[in-house]
mmCIF file of C-alpha atoms in Angstrom:
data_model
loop_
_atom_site.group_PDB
_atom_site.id
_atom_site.type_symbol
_atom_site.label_atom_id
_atom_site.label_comp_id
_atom_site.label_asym_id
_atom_site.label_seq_id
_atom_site.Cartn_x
_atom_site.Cartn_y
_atom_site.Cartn_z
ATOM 1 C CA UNK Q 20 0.000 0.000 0.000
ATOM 2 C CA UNK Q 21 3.289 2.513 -0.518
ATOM 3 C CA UNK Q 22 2.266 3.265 -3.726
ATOM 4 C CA UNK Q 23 -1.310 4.226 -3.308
ATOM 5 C CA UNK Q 24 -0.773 6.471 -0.616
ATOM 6 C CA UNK Q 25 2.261 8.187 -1.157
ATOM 7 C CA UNK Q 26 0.448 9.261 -4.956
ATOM 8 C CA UNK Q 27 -2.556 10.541 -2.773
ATOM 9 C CA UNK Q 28 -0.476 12.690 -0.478
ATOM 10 C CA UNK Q 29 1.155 14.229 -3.543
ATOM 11 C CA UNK Q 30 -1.985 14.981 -5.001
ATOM 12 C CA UNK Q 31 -3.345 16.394 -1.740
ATOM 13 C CA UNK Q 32 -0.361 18.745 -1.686
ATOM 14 C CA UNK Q 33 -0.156 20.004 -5.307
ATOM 15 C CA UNK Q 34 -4.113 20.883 -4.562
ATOM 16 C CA UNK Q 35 -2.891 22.837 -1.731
ATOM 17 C CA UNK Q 36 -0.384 24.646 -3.722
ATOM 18 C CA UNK Q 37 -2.950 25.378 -6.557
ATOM 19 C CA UNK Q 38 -5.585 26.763 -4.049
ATOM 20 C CA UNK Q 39 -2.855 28.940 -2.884
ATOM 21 C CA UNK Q 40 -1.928 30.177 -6.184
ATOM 22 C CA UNK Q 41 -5.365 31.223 -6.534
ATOM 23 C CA UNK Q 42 -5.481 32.957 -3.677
ATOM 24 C CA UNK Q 43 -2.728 35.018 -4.670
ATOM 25 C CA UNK Q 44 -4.388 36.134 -7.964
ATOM 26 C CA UNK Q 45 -7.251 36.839 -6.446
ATOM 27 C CA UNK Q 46 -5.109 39.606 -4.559
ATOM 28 C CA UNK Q 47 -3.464 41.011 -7.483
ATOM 29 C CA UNK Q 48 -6.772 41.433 -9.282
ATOM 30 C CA UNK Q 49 -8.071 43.645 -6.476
ATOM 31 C CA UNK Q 50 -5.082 45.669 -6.643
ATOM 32 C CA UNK Q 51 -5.685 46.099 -10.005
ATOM 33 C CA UNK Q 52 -9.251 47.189 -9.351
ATOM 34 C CA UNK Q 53 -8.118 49.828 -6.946
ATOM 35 C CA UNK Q 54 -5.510 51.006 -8.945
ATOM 36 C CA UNK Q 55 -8.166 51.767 -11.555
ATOM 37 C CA UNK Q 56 -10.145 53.273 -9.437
ATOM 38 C CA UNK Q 57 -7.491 55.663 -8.395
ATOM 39 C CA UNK Q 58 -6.896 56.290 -12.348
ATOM 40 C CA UNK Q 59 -10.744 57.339 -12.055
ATOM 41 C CA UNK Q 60 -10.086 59.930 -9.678
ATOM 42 C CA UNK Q 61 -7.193 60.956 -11.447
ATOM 43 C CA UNK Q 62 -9.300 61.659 -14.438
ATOM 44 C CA UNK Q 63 -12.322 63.331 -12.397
ATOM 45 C CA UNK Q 64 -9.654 66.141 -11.006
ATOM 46 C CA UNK Q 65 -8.373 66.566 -14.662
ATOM 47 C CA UNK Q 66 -11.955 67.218 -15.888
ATOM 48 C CA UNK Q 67 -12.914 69.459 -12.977
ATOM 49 C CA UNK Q 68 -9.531 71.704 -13.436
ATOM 50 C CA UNK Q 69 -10.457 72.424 -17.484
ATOM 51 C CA UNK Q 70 -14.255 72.738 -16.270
ATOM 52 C CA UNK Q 71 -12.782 76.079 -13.999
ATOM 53 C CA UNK Q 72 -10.283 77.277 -16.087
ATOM 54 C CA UNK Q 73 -12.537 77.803 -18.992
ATOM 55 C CA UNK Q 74 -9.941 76.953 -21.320
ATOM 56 C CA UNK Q 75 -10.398 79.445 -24.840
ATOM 57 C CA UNK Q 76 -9.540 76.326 -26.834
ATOM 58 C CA UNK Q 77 -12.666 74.830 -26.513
ATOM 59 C CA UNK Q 78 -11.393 72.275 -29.398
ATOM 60 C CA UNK Q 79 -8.039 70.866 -27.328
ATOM 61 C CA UNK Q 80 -10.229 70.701 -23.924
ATOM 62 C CA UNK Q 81 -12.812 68.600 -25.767
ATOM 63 C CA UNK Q 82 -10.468 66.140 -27.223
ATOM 64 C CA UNK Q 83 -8.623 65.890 -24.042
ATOM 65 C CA UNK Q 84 -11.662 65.348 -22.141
ATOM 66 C CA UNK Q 85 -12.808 62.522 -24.928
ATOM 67 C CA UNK Q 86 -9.608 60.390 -24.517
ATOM 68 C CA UNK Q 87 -9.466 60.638 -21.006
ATOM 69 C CA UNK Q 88 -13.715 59.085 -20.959
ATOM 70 C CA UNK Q 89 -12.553 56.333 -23.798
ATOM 71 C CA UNK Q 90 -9.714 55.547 -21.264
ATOM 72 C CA UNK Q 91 -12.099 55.286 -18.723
ATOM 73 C CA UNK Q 92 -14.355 53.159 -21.006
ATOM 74 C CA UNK Q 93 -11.229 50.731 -21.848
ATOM 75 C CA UNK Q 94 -11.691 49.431 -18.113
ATOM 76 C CA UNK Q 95 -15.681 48.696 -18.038
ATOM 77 C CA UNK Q 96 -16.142 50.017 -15.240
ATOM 78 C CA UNK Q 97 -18.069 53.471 -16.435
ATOM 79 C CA UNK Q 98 -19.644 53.990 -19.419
ATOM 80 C CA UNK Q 99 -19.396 56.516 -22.001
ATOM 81 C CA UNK Q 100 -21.896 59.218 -21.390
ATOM 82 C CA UNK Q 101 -21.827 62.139 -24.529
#
């Protein structure tokens, strides 16, 4: 009965090791969450600041403010409003 067991405890182990591993992705995707979410605020300052200075160019601040909300788009989180 060497065999039989020893191949169980192996498997038992490389489970454990996989649940771990999962565990740890699990982590980076949240980081990755809030790092988007800081990217969000990021953006939200930018667009208040050009909403008070009342930039002239009303061109540059529009096409600024459109690939900043397609960024925003890119991570699903928000969607485009026009």
């Amino acid at each position: 009965m060497k065999g039989p067991t020893w191949q169980m405890s192996l498997l038992a182990s490389q489970q454990q090791q996989q649940q771990q591993q999962q565990q740890q992705q699990q982590q980076q995707q949240q980081q990755q969450q809030q790092q988007q979410q800081q990217q969000q605020q990021q953006q939200q300052q930018q667009q208040q600041q050009q909403q008070q200075q009342q930039q002239q160019d009303t061109s540059l601040a529009s096409a600024v403010f459109s690939a900043a909300t397609s960024r925003v788009d890119m991570s699903g989180v928000w969607t485009r409003t026009e």
